[in-house]
Amino acid sequence: MRIVFITSKLNFTRSGGSVEEIDLMIRILQSLGHQVTAITAFSSANDIPASVPYRVITEYIGSGGLIHLQKQVWNLLKKYEPLADVFQVDGHLFMYGAGLYRMRGGRIPVVAFMNQFLTCWPQYISSLFPQSAVSFLTRLKKRLRWLIERTIGVYLANQVDRFAFVSPHLRAMYEGFGIRRGELVVGDPIDWKKIRRENQVNPDSYQKRLKTDGKIFLFYSSRMSPGKGFDIFLQAFSLVENKDRFRVVLGGAGPEAAAVREMRDRLGLAPYVELPGWVTKAQLYQYYKEADVFIQADWWPAGTSISLIYALAFGVPAILPGGGGLAWNAKGGALYFPYRDCPALARAIEQMGSDPLLRAKLSRGGNERLAEDEMNYQLQINKLAQVMQELAGKSPAPVVATGARYQQRVSDWLISGVQSMRYALTEPVKLRIARWRFGHRYRKPELNPLVSIAMATYQRGQLLMERTIPSWLNQIYQNFEVILVGDRRVDNTEELIRKLGDPRIRFVHLPEYTRYPPDMKSRWCVGGAPAHNLALRLARGLWIADGDDDDVFTPNHLASLLRFAQQGDYEFVSAVYIAEKFGEPVIIDVKNELPRIGGVGTWFYRSYLKLFPYNVHSWRKSYNRPRDIDRQLRMYRAGVRMGFLDEVVTRVLPLPGLHTVGLAAREEQYGIKLR
């Protein structure tokens, strides 16, 4: 297979770990028998001191704005099509141009490697260093760029064939921005085994040099740029009581180097903190060989760290902010403190300095982390190679019937783009207005508020009577109403509801027939949206329970969700549910998803969130097409306060005659492949 990498530069002297990652990926892909070529787009920044075992083509696309850059990438992809069976591009820089290339008929599949954040996102800053004022015009330009990338850019990016992320946290951040869900995670491909071999380090090296007395060497080195944590490190160390017990080395150079030196001197830390400036790889590795503790005091929460992987390779225990990408990197190899909590970091430093057994334990934990599959770069790059082979057609999958597949049109792109921009601009504002108008109703939780169960239904009268309605009537919490809206299809649902004789359950027809998209998958994505929106408008309750007309609520469904929402002051809550698939109950707890939002059958929220309607055009998008995913992500991005209840509140059962649920059930029903 011929693989062409398009990357920004190959600077092995002064660039960060991203160049190491690209180089290692190419070398391993070559060892698997593939022919790999690297194309550098900003080749004036190249520095390749030794020959590399792969072909490097230099291009000079020049500086320019976002549109210029993506156009140039598109040109590069077109130019080098004859050399490639599959392309890999630096995703944070080139994914829009790559998506444009595929949308405009580019014939070579593209994988986007994602290891950085986007320029349009709010930049992570050093919170304790002085920041220059940002003008209103600059803020406005940044906001407009964010909106353009969030709408048009994301649409283009989702035309790329596959994404490969360095961590699940970074993947979740991009998913929250609109990139399609469930893409590959390959970790940071850093050859830590080679680092160990060349430096004669093994898993026991740290244990053999473990200090029980003498000065404890605290080390951190990175580019001194915003958000890297040098300010947090210095502020925390200034709070350490017995500073004489420590030696501190902060390596690196960059735009905040002067601020680091000024802060060190201002806090009186010059006798304890060395600032050697930029260090060579040989000097860097020597510091790791000697260090007792590695401290990365700050970084953007989804970010990972090559410096941290070096520390794990040398067996050095770490102190890190908890809960983000750094914690995913290290797992049991670090002691954690809350983000930007300097007193907590100071306590962690004192604890690590006085407890050699803790340092030894964390060193072992770091070795165990490196032994896991997630950190096995050879295994992860092999997985990436398999994905590339499938895309390039080298390992064809069995041919299955797919049915008629809808081809997205320009009108779909325009309508979905305008709709997404409208939601992004207006819904956060509407949410703030709704909180101002209606928030007072929730400040003192009512003991027995009315809950509206709002649902759409379609020719399922008998199923409602046998399965769904009994689960409503068996609720522990009984102060509810039900609004069922039918999609103007003829069956006996209305008659059955009338015979039931329960005034709490209302059935309403849509005033007109709904025109759905032509293909089956698109209909599945958006089915019931107009009827569900009418049900929301008719709801009178203070709270709304959502769901589908074949869901079964557990008896504690309303009571548990209401209590959880009130106690946590949440605007929106969801929970665990059980889906029956081929006779087996499967617990769906979405514990590995960010944001953690349960299925629509578990949704429970304040009534003013009716301002977020189901998007009847979500099927037109190229990503996050199902209407419930579209709606939940819009709520999340607008800032709705969300909670997740670790309790089963709903059962999702197959329709009569089927064996599974969701899109797979539609495939089973019609005997065709829709994904």
XYZ file of C-alpha atoms in Angstrom:
675
model
C 0.000 0.000 0.000
C 1.294 3.467 -0.902
C 0.759 5.931 1.959
C 1.434 9.654 1.577
C 1.754 11.785 4.717
C 1.102 15.517 4.363
C 2.522 17.197 7.443
C 3.541 20.732 8.331
C 7.313 20.184 8.761
C 9.970 17.724 9.869
C 12.174 19.570 12.341
C 13.986 17.003 14.468
C 16.069 19.593 16.304
C 13.663 22.066 17.874
C 10.098 20.921 17.208
C 8.001 19.168 19.817
C 6.942 15.565 20.004
C 4.585 15.797 17.026
C 7.505 15.291 14.637
C 8.603 12.234 16.622
C 5.077 10.862 16.309
C 4.948 11.290 12.535
C 8.441 9.828 12.108
C 7.635 6.752 14.211
C 4.333 6.165 12.409
C 6.104 6.246 9.044
C 8.866 3.887 10.176
C 6.434 1.319 11.598
C 4.189 1.485 8.547
C 7.276 0.833 6.408
C 8.242 -2.121 8.599
C 4.784 -3.559 7.840
C 5.666 -3.564 4.152
C 4.051 -0.300 3.041
C 5.647 2.367 0.856
C 5.486 5.712 2.673
C 6.238 9.215 1.402
C 6.286 12.351 3.556
C 5.354 15.727 2.074
C 6.186 18.769 4.198
C 3.983 21.770 3.493
C 6.096 24.425 5.294
C 9.464 23.047 4.261
C 11.477 26.143 5.139
C 11.035 25.028 8.777
C 12.495 21.555 8.121
C 15.617 20.403 9.990
C 16.511 16.791 9.227
C 20.089 16.318 10.513
C 20.377 12.645 9.524
C 19.009 10.760 6.569
C 15.617 9.163 7.082
C 14.582 5.806 5.575
C 11.681 7.281 3.606
C 11.187 9.752 0.814
C 10.624 13.395 1.817
C 9.122 15.832 -0.715
C 9.392 19.518 0.154
C 6.580 21.929 -0.674
C 6.325 25.633 0.159
C 2.676 26.608 0.369
C 3.403 29.977 1.977
C 1.659 31.829 4.730
C -1.917 33.017 4.527
C -5.280 32.800 6.163
C -7.505 29.826 6.798
C -9.022 29.740 3.292
C -5.611 30.024 1.602
C -4.233 27.163 3.706
C -7.115 24.789 2.974
C -7.010 25.610 -0.739
C -3.289 24.828 -0.849
C -3.834 21.503 0.927
C -6.544 20.617 -1.575
C -4.057 21.388 -4.361
C -1.417 19.162 -2.731
C -3.850 16.257 -2.457
C -4.812 16.615 -6.116
C -1.157 16.933 -7.157
C 0.034 13.791 -5.372
C -2.925 11.497 -6.125
C -0.744 9.384 -8.496
C 1.609 8.529 -5.609
C -1.023 7.449 -3.084
C -3.422 4.690 -2.188
C -4.276 6.592 1.008
C -3.348 10.003 2.443
C -2.709 10.946 6.064
C -2.842 14.657 6.975
C -2.266 16.726 10.106
C -5.917 17.062 11.057
C -5.886 20.243 13.129
C -4.271 22.110 10.225
C -5.533 20.438 7.069
C -8.813 18.610 7.717
C -11.037 21.217 6.026
C -9.007 21.192 2.830
C -8.895 17.390 2.933
C -12.669 17.253 3.346
C -13.108 19.662 0.432
C -10.871 17.409 -1.659
C -13.065 14.369 -0.930
C -16.316 16.305 -1.391
C -15.165 17.619 -4.778
C -14.478 14.116 -6.075
C -10.949 13.427 -4.843
C -10.484 9.704 -5.385
C -7.891 8.843 -2.691
C -9.195 8.229 0.856
C -7.883 10.495 3.625
C -7.096 9.830 7.296
C -6.744 12.882 9.578
C -4.327 12.458 12.492
C -5.562 14.569 15.423
C -3.023 15.493 18.104
C -3.634 19.218 18.590
C -6.478 21.615 19.308
C -7.935 23.995 16.734
C -6.746 27.586 16.444
C -10.342 28.852 16.560
C -10.959 27.345 20.002
C -10.436 29.511 23.104
C -6.714 29.300 23.723
C -5.398 27.894 26.986
C -3.446 30.615 28.774
C -1.054 30.791 31.709
C -3.419 32.010 34.402
C -0.792 33.655 36.638
C 1.203 35.508 33.994
C 0.099 38.993 32.838
C -2.060 38.851 29.711
C -2.279 41.603 27.127
C -5.719 43.093 26.538
C -7.661 41.765 23.561
C -9.590 44.330 21.561
C -13.289 43.976 20.819
C -12.543 43.679 17.102
C -10.097 40.825 17.704
C -12.611 39.000 19.903
C -15.283 39.495 17.241
C -13.000 38.107 14.529
C -12.211 35.069 16.669
C -15.890 34.469 17.324
C -16.718 34.730 13.625
C -13.922 32.319 12.771
C -15.242 29.887 15.391
C -18.716 30.073 13.842
C -17.393 29.540 10.326
C -15.322 26.529 11.361
C -18.113 25.172 13.557
C -20.587 25.211 10.653
C -18.936 25.145 7.229
C -15.602 23.801 8.464
C -17.046 20.896 10.407
C -19.230 19.960 7.477
C -16.136 19.786 5.241
C -14.076 17.943 7.867
C -16.673 15.213 8.157
C -16.097 14.361 4.504
C -12.685 12.979 5.553
C -12.783 9.185 5.593
C -11.379 8.514 9.081
C -9.955 10.338 12.084
C -7.252 9.021 14.428
C -6.973 10.765 17.829
C -4.207 10.593 20.417
C -6.628 10.286 23.355
C -10.332 9.746 24.066
C -10.430 13.178 25.737
C -9.258 14.926 22.583
C -11.726 12.874 20.560
C -14.547 13.961 22.866
C -13.516 17.601 22.484
C -13.711 17.351 18.695
C -16.999 15.429 18.923
C -18.392 18.284 20.984
C -17.367 20.621 18.174
C -19.253 18.509 15.630
C -16.795 15.910 14.324
C -18.537 12.561 13.939
C -18.472 10.247 16.928
C -16.717 6.957 17.605
C -13.514 7.454 15.618
C -10.188 5.698 16.238
C -7.896 6.409 19.238
C -4.241 5.471 18.645
C -2.520 7.228 21.546
C 0.675 9.263 21.264
C 3.017 7.154 19.100
C 6.327 7.800 20.894
C 9.069 5.150 20.752
C 9.578 4.893 24.487
C 11.106 1.410 24.075
C 13.904 2.892 21.939
C 14.404 5.645 24.537
C 14.873 2.985 27.185
C 17.312 0.966 25.070
C 19.467 3.938 24.113
C 19.616 5.218 27.697
C 20.091 1.774 29.284
C 16.924 2.156 31.329
C 14.657 -0.700 32.381
C 11.542 -0.950 34.597
C 13.723 -1.457 37.700
C 16.129 1.446 37.101
C 14.209 3.958 39.186
C 13.745 1.523 42.077
C 17.515 0.939 42.195
C 18.263 4.658 42.493
C 15.327 5.488 44.783
C 16.345 8.172 47.271
C 15.592 7.846 50.958
C 17.554 10.984 51.909
C 19.183 13.967 50.240
C 17.621 16.553 47.951
C 14.629 15.518 45.863
C 15.039 16.514 42.210
C 11.837 17.975 40.724
C 11.929 18.270 36.935
C 9.848 19.630 34.098
C 10.846 20.688 30.591
C 8.731 21.895 27.708
C 8.297 24.849 25.407
C 7.593 27.889 27.563
C 4.322 28.775 25.867
C 0.862 29.662 27.262
C -0.790 27.062 29.448
C 2.248 24.811 29.920
C 2.106 25.197 33.707
C 5.363 26.944 34.592
C 3.420 29.642 36.465
C 1.408 27.109 38.472
C 4.590 25.153 39.271
C 6.414 28.239 40.583
C 3.458 29.538 42.583
C 2.916 26.121 44.176
C 6.608 25.661 44.974
C 6.646 29.056 46.691
C 4.128 27.562 49.164
C 6.298 24.533 49.994
C 7.581 24.879 53.559
C 11.010 23.214 53.433
C 12.338 24.265 50.041
C 15.905 23.312 50.934
C 14.940 19.640 50.571
C 14.362 20.110 46.833
C 16.280 20.850 43.661
C 14.078 22.177 40.841
C 14.976 22.314 37.130
C 12.582 23.934 34.653
C 13.917 23.445 31.143
C 12.747 25.037 27.929
C 12.532 28.266 25.979
C 9.715 30.114 24.281
C 7.489 33.191 24.365
C 6.938 33.051 28.150
C 10.582 32.424 29.130
C 11.026 35.995 30.398
C 7.820 35.758 32.441
C 9.021 32.483 33.983
C 12.333 34.030 35.012
C 10.657 37.174 36.370
C 8.189 35.140 38.437
C 10.957 32.917 39.825
C 12.972 35.951 40.928
C 9.943 37.823 42.280
C 8.954 34.869 44.462
C 12.510 34.527 45.776
C 12.978 31.068 44.268
C 16.273 31.673 42.427
C 18.290 29.679 45.040
C 16.124 26.614 44.415
C 14.968 26.768 40.770
C 17.373 26.372 37.835
C 16.403 27.643 34.385
C 18.853 26.087 31.900
C 16.869 27.271 28.868
C 16.464 25.089 25.795
C 18.182 21.722 26.267
C 19.360 19.157 23.734
C 17.853 15.679 23.651
C 20.980 14.272 25.288
C 20.744 16.817 28.132
C 17.000 16.203 28.426
C 17.438 12.450 28.802
C 20.168 12.980 31.402
C 17.767 15.092 33.469
C 15.148 12.327 33.300
C 17.768 9.792 34.435
C 18.433 11.880 37.532
C 14.950 13.219 38.313
C 13.033 11.956 41.330
C 9.675 13.510 40.402
C 8.274 14.866 37.137
C 5.730 17.689 37.524
C 3.529 19.008 34.743
C 1.463 21.532 36.640
C -0.990 22.589 33.935
C -2.171 21.920 30.404
C -5.439 22.149 28.507
C -7.693 19.422 29.971
C -7.975 17.314 26.806
C -4.248 17.543 26.047
C -1.671 14.783 26.318
C 2.045 15.271 26.867
C 5.129 13.861 25.146
C 7.239 15.099 28.083
C 5.101 12.962 30.375
C 5.628 9.876 28.199
C 9.384 10.472 28.471
C 8.998 10.519 32.258
C 7.068 7.233 32.187
C 9.785 5.712 29.979
C 12.441 6.590 32.559
C 10.220 5.327 35.386
C 9.922 8.771 36.987
C 6.745 9.220 39.072
C 4.676 12.270 38.204
C 2.476 14.913 39.799
C -0.294 16.017 37.439
C -3.675 17.795 37.312
C -6.343 15.105 37.438
C -9.207 14.146 35.204
C -7.965 15.005 31.718
C -5.655 13.829 28.971
C -2.595 13.854 31.230
C -4.324 11.511 33.665
C -5.241 9.247 30.738
C -1.555 9.178 29.739
C -0.236 8.302 33.195
C -3.093 6.525 35.028
C -1.407 4.806 38.020
C 1.936 6.515 37.406
C 1.062 9.846 38.996
C -0.246 11.662 42.042
C -3.092 13.999 41.093
C -4.302 17.393 42.265
C -7.234 19.617 41.135
C -6.563 21.816 38.110
C -4.722 25.061 38.980
C -5.003 24.450 42.742
C -1.583 25.689 43.869
C -1.948 24.817 47.593
C -2.957 21.262 46.609
C 0.071 20.984 44.322
C 2.323 22.245 47.112
C 0.962 19.538 49.413
C 1.522 16.928 46.707
C 5.151 18.048 46.318
C 5.716 17.783 50.073
C 4.045 14.360 50.156
C 6.143 12.997 47.280
C 9.316 14.457 48.751
C 8.824 12.786 52.121
C 7.506 9.396 50.974
C 9.940 7.203 48.977
C 7.500 4.296 49.104
C 4.893 6.419 47.318
C 7.434 7.360 44.654
C 8.340 3.705 44.188
C 4.664 2.724 43.917
C 3.930 5.376 41.301
C 7.028 4.401 39.321
C 5.708 0.846 39.167
C 2.295 2.226 38.179
C 3.892 4.087 35.281
C 5.585 0.904 34.072
C 2.262 -0.927 34.259
C 0.627 1.846 32.216
C 3.256 1.525 29.472
C 2.572 -2.229 29.339
C -1.106 -1.639 28.471
C -2.339 -1.956 24.889
C -3.295 1.733 24.753
C 0.405 2.642 25.105
C 1.655 -0.083 22.741
C 2.488 2.150 19.786
C 3.273 -0.791 17.506
C -0.146 -2.327 18.139
C -1.934 1.006 17.714
C -0.150 1.890 14.464
C -0.910 -1.601 13.180
C -4.607 -0.875 13.869
C -4.263 2.360 11.912
C -2.633 0.452 9.041
C -5.581 -1.954 8.956
C -7.975 1.004 8.710
C -5.898 2.440 5.886
C -5.895 -0.903 4.067
C -9.664 -1.114 4.264
C -9.970 2.413 2.900
C -7.523 1.744 0.101
C -9.327 -1.452 -0.874
C -6.395 -3.727 -0.124
C -8.471 -5.809 2.279
C -11.990 -5.661 0.851
C -14.844 -6.392 3.206
C -17.545 -8.902 2.211
C -20.076 -7.367 -0.152
C -23.482 -6.905 1.457
C -26.693 -5.387 0.198
C -26.876 -1.740 1.229
C -30.178 -0.630 -0.236
C -30.560 2.750 -1.907
C -28.213 5.220 -0.258
C -28.993 8.903 -0.178
C -26.445 11.148 -1.887
C -26.067 14.454 -0.108
C -26.798 17.469 -2.284
C -25.592 21.055 -2.214
C -29.004 22.107 -0.887
C -28.571 19.744 2.080
C -25.189 21.281 2.832
C -26.610 24.802 2.671
C -29.726 24.071 4.740
C -27.864 22.126 7.431
C -25.101 24.757 7.566
C -27.538 27.654 7.964
C -29.517 25.703 10.551
C -26.387 24.852 12.551
C -25.224 28.458 12.491
C -28.661 29.701 13.574
C -28.706 27.293 16.512
C -25.134 28.150 17.515
C -25.902 31.880 17.522
C -29.359 31.949 19.094
C -29.746 29.019 21.482
C -27.140 30.104 24.080
C -28.858 33.513 24.202
C -32.330 31.945 24.452
C -31.115 29.720 27.280
C -29.926 32.692 29.311
C -33.207 34.519 28.752
C -35.190 31.414 29.779
C -33.155 31.066 32.962
C -33.860 34.704 33.782
C -37.589 34.332 33.103
C -38.282 30.893 34.569
C -35.330 29.957 36.786
C -37.083 31.179 39.938
C -39.603 28.328 39.643
C -36.826 25.812 40.355
C -34.906 27.567 43.141
C -37.231 26.107 45.777
C -37.908 22.572 44.548
C -41.607 21.691 44.613
C -42.499 18.436 46.337
C -45.013 17.361 43.710
C -44.478 19.236 40.420
C -46.329 18.224 37.277
C -44.189 16.131 34.912
C -45.072 15.980 31.204
C -44.214 12.790 29.308
C -43.872 13.994 25.721
C -43.692 11.453 22.894
C -44.325 10.924 19.206
C -46.002 7.741 17.986
C -46.619 6.030 14.669
C -49.058 3.136 14.184
C -48.243 1.446 17.480
C -51.561 1.506 19.296
C -51.444 -2.112 20.417
C -47.797 -1.891 21.498
C -48.581 1.239 23.508
C -51.384 -0.530 25.349
C -49.389 -3.695 26.061
C -45.945 -2.309 26.795
C -45.507 1.435 27.143
C -48.626 2.799 28.831
C -48.607 0.187 31.639
C -45.086 1.343 32.536
C -46.398 4.918 32.872
C -49.344 3.895 35.016
C -47.064 1.858 37.316
C -44.907 4.855 38.206
C -44.194 5.490 41.881
C -44.520 9.196 41.084
C -48.069 9.793 39.853
C -48.363 13.536 39.199
C -47.787 13.381 35.451
C -49.487 14.013 32.145
C -48.799 12.297 28.824
C -48.888 14.035 25.463
C -48.822 11.571 22.565
C -48.694 13.069 19.090
C -49.515 10.828 16.136
C -47.935 11.329 12.733
C -51.302 11.388 10.896
C -51.167 7.713 9.969
C -54.336 5.672 10.254
C -54.478 3.094 13.041
C -56.542 2.647 16.197
C -54.243 4.510 18.636
C -56.663 7.378 19.235
C -59.567 4.988 19.898
C -57.524 2.858 22.307
C -56.384 5.924 24.275
C -59.984 7.163 24.500
C -61.190 3.771 25.785
C -58.457 3.814 28.425
C -60.321 6.671 30.121
C -57.331 8.221 31.893
C -57.586 12.046 31.616
C -53.833 12.378 32.148
C -53.124 10.795 28.742
C -53.868 12.953 25.696
C -53.586 11.939 22.059
C -53.203 14.577 19.324
C -52.716 14.279 15.577
C -50.224 16.401 13.672
C -52.231 18.959 11.667
C -50.582 17.821 8.419
C -48.652 14.899 7.014
C -44.884 14.899 7.434
C -42.718 14.613 4.339
C -39.683 12.558 5.258
C -36.405 12.128 3.318
C -36.309 9.525 0.563
C -33.855 6.944 1.942
C -34.430 4.631 4.882
C -31.463 5.639 7.060
C -32.282 9.336 6.780
C -35.898 8.622 7.745
C -34.671 6.678 10.764
C -32.448 9.631 11.760
C -35.288 12.165 11.815
C -38.465 10.099 12.152
C -41.009 11.569 14.550
C -39.266 14.936 14.937
C -42.249 17.160 13.936
C -44.640 15.151 16.122
C -42.238 15.230 19.049
C -41.837 19.002 18.729
C -45.617 19.446 18.879
C -45.731 17.260 22.002
C -43.132 19.524 23.610
C -45.120 22.651 22.755
C -48.273 21.152 24.298
C -46.527 20.035 27.497
C -47.724 21.928 30.585
C -45.482 20.383 33.229
C -42.646 22.007 35.129
C -40.487 19.075 34.040
C -40.490 17.003 30.842
C -39.704 13.304 30.460
C -38.692 12.318 26.952
C -38.662 8.970 25.204
C -39.830 6.780 22.350
C -43.213 5.111 22.097
C -41.764 1.607 22.580
C -39.688 2.414 25.708
C -40.553 0.812 29.038
C -40.079 3.023 32.101
C -39.038 1.346 35.349
C -41.423 2.112 38.263
C -38.895 4.550 39.749
C -38.212 6.346 36.447
C -39.916 9.677 37.170
C -39.255 9.670 40.921
C -35.528 8.982 40.633
C -34.864 11.426 37.814
C -36.889 14.210 39.469
C -35.144 13.771 42.809
C -31.697 13.639 41.164
C -32.358 16.767 39.066
C -33.675 18.760 42.033
C -30.892 17.738 44.410
C -28.156 18.547 41.907
C -29.797 21.723 40.551
C -29.476 20.231 37.065
C -31.435 21.501 34.097
C -31.118 18.217 32.228
C -30.464 14.701 33.508
C -30.222 11.294 31.909
C -29.402 7.840 33.161
C -28.460 4.223 32.511
C -30.793 2.050 30.465
C -30.990 -1.602 29.426
C -31.272 -2.550 25.763
C -32.303 -6.095 24.891
C -30.243 -7.419 21.976
C -30.698 -10.969 20.714
C -32.204 -12.095 23.996
C -29.479 -10.596 26.183
C -29.941 -7.509 28.381
C -27.140 -5.018 27.651
C -26.509 -2.223 30.174
C -25.875 1.090 28.384
C -24.159 3.423 30.853
C -22.116 5.585 28.384
C -19.422 5.871 31.067
C -16.695 6.288 28.442
C -18.546 8.996 26.491
C -17.916 12.717 26.804
C -20.337 14.321 27.356
C -21.973 11.509 29.335
C -25.580 11.635 28.157
C -27.881 8.623 28.253
C -30.384 7.549 25.621
C -33.426 9.663 24.828
C -35.625 7.281 26.818
C -33.866 8.472 29.991
C -34.012 12.235 29.343
C -35.613 14.411 32.019
C -35.343 18.203 31.927
C -36.787 21.566 32.886
C -39.668 22.650 30.710
C -37.946 25.787 29.444
C -35.538 23.551 27.522
C -38.377 23.193 25.023
C -36.529 26.064 23.369
C -34.234 23.351 21.935
C -36.538 21.685 19.374
C -35.700 18.513 17.506
C -33.949 19.516 14.287
C -36.140 18.295 11.411
C -33.156 18.852 9.090
C -30.583 16.849 11.084
C -30.708 14.086 8.466
C -29.168 16.488 5.950
C -25.905 16.687 7.898
C -22.902 14.478 7.256
C -22.299 13.895 10.988
C -24.396 13.416 14.142
C -27.450 12.921 11.928
C -29.889 11.275 14.410
C -32.213 13.920 15.832
C -31.594 12.989 19.474
C -27.799 13.242 19.151
C -28.147 16.566 17.334
C -30.392 17.935 20.092
C -28.349 16.717 23.056
C -25.122 18.165 21.638
C -26.798 21.512 20.972
C -27.932 21.624 24.607
C -24.450 20.676 25.801
C -22.714 23.299 23.675
C -25.174 25.999 24.739
C -24.212 25.399 28.379
C -27.175 23.453 29.795
C -26.293 22.124 33.269
C -26.314 18.344 32.906
C -26.167 15.423 35.298
C -25.993 11.659 34.863
C -27.746 9.212 37.195
C -26.025 5.829 37.610
C -29.303 3.951 37.876
C -31.334 1.975 35.348
C -34.564 3.859 34.624
C -35.605 2.524 31.189
C -35.723 -0.734 29.231
C -35.530 -0.633 25.444
C -37.013 -3.804 23.961
C -37.115 -5.075 20.369
C -40.294 -4.627 18.403
C -42.420 -7.783 18.061
C -40.746 -10.218 15.662
C -37.301 -8.563 15.883
C -34.270 -9.385 17.997
C -32.442 -6.089 18.511
C -33.011 -2.335 18.744
C -31.999 0.927 17.077
C -30.694 1.137 13.535
C -29.691 -2.531 13.693
C -33.367 -3.412 14.168
C -34.266 -1.504 10.999
C -31.556 -3.449 9.168
C -32.927 -6.716 10.542
C -36.474 -5.742 9.624
C -35.704 -4.963 5.986
C -32.701 -7.261 5.470
C -30.384 -4.525 4.200
C -27.255 -2.763 5.446
C -27.767 0.896 6.325
C -24.401 1.822 7.877
